């Protein structure tokens, strides 16, 4: 019924075979029982079958920005250029951020300057100037 478009989901004693997995998308069995769920095969199955999905690559590149190692090995010249440019850009961004954060944390706060004569007399009496 699911295969012919007459039902969206099937519940029953359906055994998982190679033929049936081509027609429907079986859920991963989390419990061993007599019932099995099945739905239509997803439309974007091509995206799911790729060796490295897009989200994983994006997460790897974002991880590289926080100085995690990158284990993506480009094959074509086009991907090599993309990966090298991302590596250089990401490394510069992370270094600039680290330098700015370090500078912010190491430089002490500056006190307010003396603007009036009364502030000057108070500073001299306290021995600050």
PDB file of C-alpha atoms in Angstrom:
ATOM      1  CA  UNK A   1       0.000   0.000   0.000  1.00  0.00           C
ATOM      2  CA  UNK A   2       2.827   2.392   0.809  1.00  0.00           C
ATOM      3  CA  UNK A   3       4.569   1.613  -2.473  1.00  0.00           C
ATOM      4  CA  UNK A   4       1.453   2.360  -4.527  1.00  0.00           C
ATOM      5  CA  UNK A   5       0.767   5.657  -2.756  1.00  0.00           C
ATOM      6  CA  UNK A   6      -2.400   4.465  -1.013  1.00  0.00           C
ATOM      7  CA  UNK A   7      -0.867   4.783   2.469  1.00  0.00           C
ATOM      8  CA  UNK A   8       1.807   6.948   4.104  1.00  0.00           C
ATOM      9  CA  UNK A   9       2.828   4.516   6.809  1.00  0.00           C
ATOM     10  CA  UNK A  10       2.489   0.798   7.348  1.00  0.00           C
ATOM     11  CA  UNK A  11       2.315  -1.056  10.636  1.00  0.00           C
ATOM     12  CA  UNK A  12       2.271  -4.785  10.685  1.00  0.00           C
ATOM     13  CA  UNK A  13       4.246  -7.958  10.347  1.00  0.00           C
ATOM     14  CA  UNK A  14       6.462  -6.843   7.467  1.00  0.00           C
ATOM     15  CA  UNK A  15       9.839  -8.453   7.034  1.00  0.00           C
ATOM     16  CA  UNK A  16      12.683  -6.260   5.792  1.00  0.00           C
ATOM     17  CA  UNK A  17      14.013  -7.530   2.470  1.00  0.00           C
ATOM     18  CA  UNK A  18      16.326  -6.015  -0.124  1.00  0.00           C
ATOM     19  CA  UNK A  19      13.445  -5.493  -2.568  1.00  0.00           C
ATOM     20  CA  UNK A  20      11.348  -3.732   0.031  1.00  0.00           C
ATOM     21  CA  UNK A  21      14.169  -1.426   1.119  1.00  0.00           C
ATOM     22  CA  UNK A  22      14.305  -0.058  -2.435  1.00  0.00           C
ATOM     23  CA  UNK A  23      10.620   0.860  -2.280  1.00  0.00           C
ATOM     24  CA  UNK A  24      10.199   2.075   1.306  1.00  0.00           C
ATOM     25  CA  UNK A  25      12.364   3.508   4.061  1.00  0.00           C
ATOM     26  CA  UNK A  26      12.315   1.194   7.080  1.00  0.00           C
ATOM     27  CA  UNK A  27      13.058   2.666  10.481  1.00  0.00           C
ATOM     28  CA  UNK A  28      15.998   1.342  12.463  1.00  0.00           C
ATOM     29  CA  UNK A  29      14.751  -1.363  14.825  1.00  0.00           C
ATOM     30  CA  UNK A  30      15.069  -0.102  18.377  1.00  0.00           C
ATOM     31  CA  UNK A  31      13.104  -2.976  19.843  1.00  0.00           C
ATOM     32  CA  UNK A  32      12.501  -6.490  18.625  1.00  0.00           C
ATOM     33  CA  UNK A  33       8.767  -7.005  18.180  1.00  0.00           C
ATOM     34  CA  UNK A  34       6.391  -8.375  15.598  1.00  0.00           C
ATOM     35  CA  UNK A  35       5.436  -4.925  14.244  1.00  0.00           C
ATOM     36  CA  UNK A  36       7.396  -2.950  11.626  1.00  0.00           C
ATOM     37  CA  UNK A  37       6.884   0.638  10.414  1.00  0.00           C
ATOM     38  CA  UNK A  38       7.496   1.666   6.822  1.00  0.00           C
ATOM     39  CA  UNK A  39       7.073   4.904   4.868  1.00  0.00           C
ATOM     40  CA  UNK A  40       7.798   6.065   1.343  1.00  0.00           C
ATOM     41  CA  UNK A  41      11.465   6.367   0.415  1.00  0.00           C
ATOM     42  CA  UNK A  42      12.702   9.960   0.984  1.00  0.00           C
ATOM     43  CA  UNK A  43      12.863  12.308  -1.975  1.00  0.00           C
ATOM     44  CA  UNK A  44      16.392  13.479  -1.165  1.00  0.00           C
ATOM     45  CA  UNK A  45      17.897  10.020  -0.873  1.00  0.00           C
ATOM     46  CA  UNK A  46      20.735  11.060  -3.227  1.00  0.00           C
ATOM     47  CA  UNK A  47      21.894  13.654  -0.678  1.00  0.00           C
ATOM     48  CA  UNK A  48      21.806  11.077   2.089  1.00  0.00           C
ATOM     49  CA  UNK A  49      23.863   8.535   0.158  1.00  0.00           C
ATOM     50  CA  UNK A  50      26.801  10.848  -0.522  1.00  0.00           C
ATOM     51  CA  UNK A  51      30.086   9.953   1.049  1.00  0.00           C
ATOM     52  CA  UNK A  52      30.322  13.193   3.043  1.00  0.00           C
ATOM     53  CA  UNK A  53      27.103  15.150   3.583  1.00  0.00           C
ATOM     54  CA  UNK A  54      27.144  18.936   3.316  1.00  0.00           C
ATOM     55  CA  UNK A  55      26.364  19.531   6.996  1.00  0.00           C
ATOM     56  CA  UNK A  56      29.330  17.453   8.107  1.00  0.00           C
ATOM     57  CA  UNK A  57      31.731  19.418   5.906  1.00  0.00           C
ATOM     58  CA  UNK A  58      30.373  22.753   7.161  1.00  0.00           C
ATOM     59  CA  UNK A  59      30.716  21.589  10.768  1.00  0.00           C
ATOM     60  CA  UNK A  60      34.294  20.456  10.095  1.00  0.00           C
ATOM     61  CA  UNK A  61      35.166  23.878   8.657  1.00  0.00           C
ATOM     62  CA  UNK A  62      33.524  25.677  11.582  1.00  0.00           C
ATOM     63  CA  UNK A  63      35.447  23.412  13.944  1.00  0.00           C
ATOM     64  CA  UNK A  64      38.626  24.469  12.189  1.00  0.00           C
ATOM     65  CA  UNK A  65      37.844  28.082  13.130  1.00  0.00           C
ATOM     66  CA  UNK A  66      38.173  27.080  16.787  1.00  0.00           C
ATOM     67  CA  UNK A  67      41.519  25.382  16.046  1.00  0.00           C
ATOM     68  CA  UNK A  68      40.326  21.785  15.771  1.00  0.00           C
ATOM     69  CA  UNK A  69      42.227  19.609  13.289  1.00  0.00           C
ATOM     70  CA  UNK A  70      40.756  19.202   9.818  1.00  0.00           C
ATOM     71  CA  UNK A  71      40.657  15.745   8.261  1.00  0.00           C
ATOM     72  CA  UNK A  72      39.165  16.537   4.848  1.00  0.00           C
ATOM     73  CA  UNK A  73      41.340  15.400   1.968  1.00  0.00           C
ATOM     74  CA  UNK A  74      40.526  17.258  -1.291  1.00  0.00           C
ATOM     75  CA  UNK A  75      40.825  15.302  -4.522  1.00  0.00           C
ATOM     76  CA  UNK A  76      40.273  17.737  -7.380  1.00  0.00           C
ATOM     77  CA  UNK A  77      42.125  20.996  -7.976  1.00  0.00           C
ATOM     78  CA  UNK A  78      38.919  22.967  -7.494  1.00  0.00           C
ATOM     79  CA  UNK A  79      38.318  21.505  -4.049  1.00  0.00           C
ATOM     80  CA  UNK A  80      41.987  21.979  -3.150  1.00  0.00           C
ATOM     81  CA  UNK A  81      41.699  25.709  -3.892  1.00  0.00           C
ATOM     82  CA  UNK A  82      38.495  25.916  -1.852  1.00  0.00           C
ATOM     83  CA  UNK A  83      39.962  24.047   1.120  1.00  0.00           C
ATOM     84  CA  UNK A  84      43.256  25.986   1.094  1.00  0.00           C
ATOM     85  CA  UNK A  85      41.452  29.342   0.908  1.00  0.00           C
ATOM     86  CA  UNK A  86      39.156  28.284   3.747  1.00  0.00           C
ATOM     87  CA  UNK A  87      42.132  27.095   5.807  1.00  0.00           C
ATOM     88  CA  UNK A  88      44.020  30.366   5.347  1.00  0.00           C
ATOM     89  CA  UNK A  89      40.970  32.530   5.993  1.00  0.00           C
ATOM     90  CA  UNK A  90      39.914  30.485   8.992  1.00  0.00           C
ATOM     91  CA  UNK A  91      43.404  30.505  10.468  1.00  0.00           C
ATOM     92  CA  UNK A  92      43.673  34.300  10.111  1.00  0.00           C
ATOM     93  CA  UNK A  93      40.239  34.830  11.642  1.00  0.00           C
ATOM     94  CA  UNK A  94      41.045  32.583  14.596  1.00  0.00           C
ATOM     95  CA  UNK A  95      44.457  34.218  15.116  1.00  0.00           C
ATOM     96  CA  UNK A  96      42.980  37.728  14.980  1.00  0.00           C
ATOM     97  CA  UNK A  97      40.245  36.759  17.426  1.00  0.00           C
ATOM     98  CA  UNK A  98      42.766  35.125  19.769  1.00  0.00           C
ATOM     99  CA  UNK A  99      45.037  38.173  19.611  1.00  0.00           C
ATOM    100  CA  UNK A 100      42.164  40.577  20.288  1.00  0.00           C
ATOM    101  CA  UNK A 101      40.922  38.472  23.197  1.00  0.00           C
ATOM    102  CA  UNK A 102      44.412  38.170  24.670  1.00  0.00           C
ATOM    103  CA  UNK A 103      45.000  41.918  24.331  1.00  0.00           C
ATOM    104  CA  UNK A 104      41.677  42.651  25.990  1.00  0.00           C
ATOM    105  CA  UNK A 105      42.425  40.326  28.906  1.00  0.00           C
ATOM    106  CA  UNK A 106      46.025  41.415  29.527  1.00  0.00           C
ATOM    107  CA  UNK A 107      45.704  45.211  29.329  1.00  0.00           C
ATOM    108  CA  UNK A 108      44.464  46.655  32.644  1.00  0.00           C
ATOM    109  CA  UNK A 109      41.605  49.093  32.696  1.00  0.00           C
ATOM    110  CA  UNK A 110      42.676  52.708  32.521  1.00  0.00           C
ATOM    111  CA  UNK A 111      41.499  55.020  35.232  1.00  0.00           C
ATOM    112  CA  UNK A 112      39.634  58.203  34.474  1.00  0.00           C
ATOM    113  CA  UNK A 113      41.936  61.115  33.792  1.00  0.00           C
ATOM    114  CA  UNK A 114      42.108  64.174  36.004  1.00  0.00           C
ATOM    115  CA  UNK A 115      39.891  66.891  34.549  1.00  0.00           C
ATOM    116  CA  UNK A 116      39.394  69.450  37.300  1.00  0.00           C
ATOM    117  CA  UNK A 117      41.544  71.154  39.912  1.00  0.00           C
ATOM    118  CA  UNK A 118      39.573  69.540  42.757  1.00  0.00           C
ATOM    119  CA  UNK A 119      40.287  66.070  41.315  1.00  0.00           C
ATOM    120  CA  UNK A 120      43.976  67.024  41.078  1.00  0.00           C
ATOM    121  CA  UNK A 121      44.086  68.145  44.718  1.00  0.00           C
ATOM    122  CA  UNK A 122      42.358  64.912  45.837  1.00  0.00           C
ATOM    123  CA  UNK A 123      44.808  62.796  43.820  1.00  0.00           C
ATOM    124  CA  UNK A 124      47.806  64.658  45.288  1.00  0.00           C
ATOM    125  CA  UNK A 125      46.475  64.313  48.835  1.00  0.00           C
ATOM    126  CA  UNK A 126      45.996  60.540  48.339  1.00  0.00           C
ATOM    127  CA  UNK A 127      49.499  60.245  46.906  1.00  0.00           C
ATOM    128  CA  UNK A 128      48.458  59.013  43.462  1.00  0.00           C
ATOM    129  CA  UNK A 129      50.130  61.865  41.554  1.00  0.00           C
TER     130      UNK A 129
END
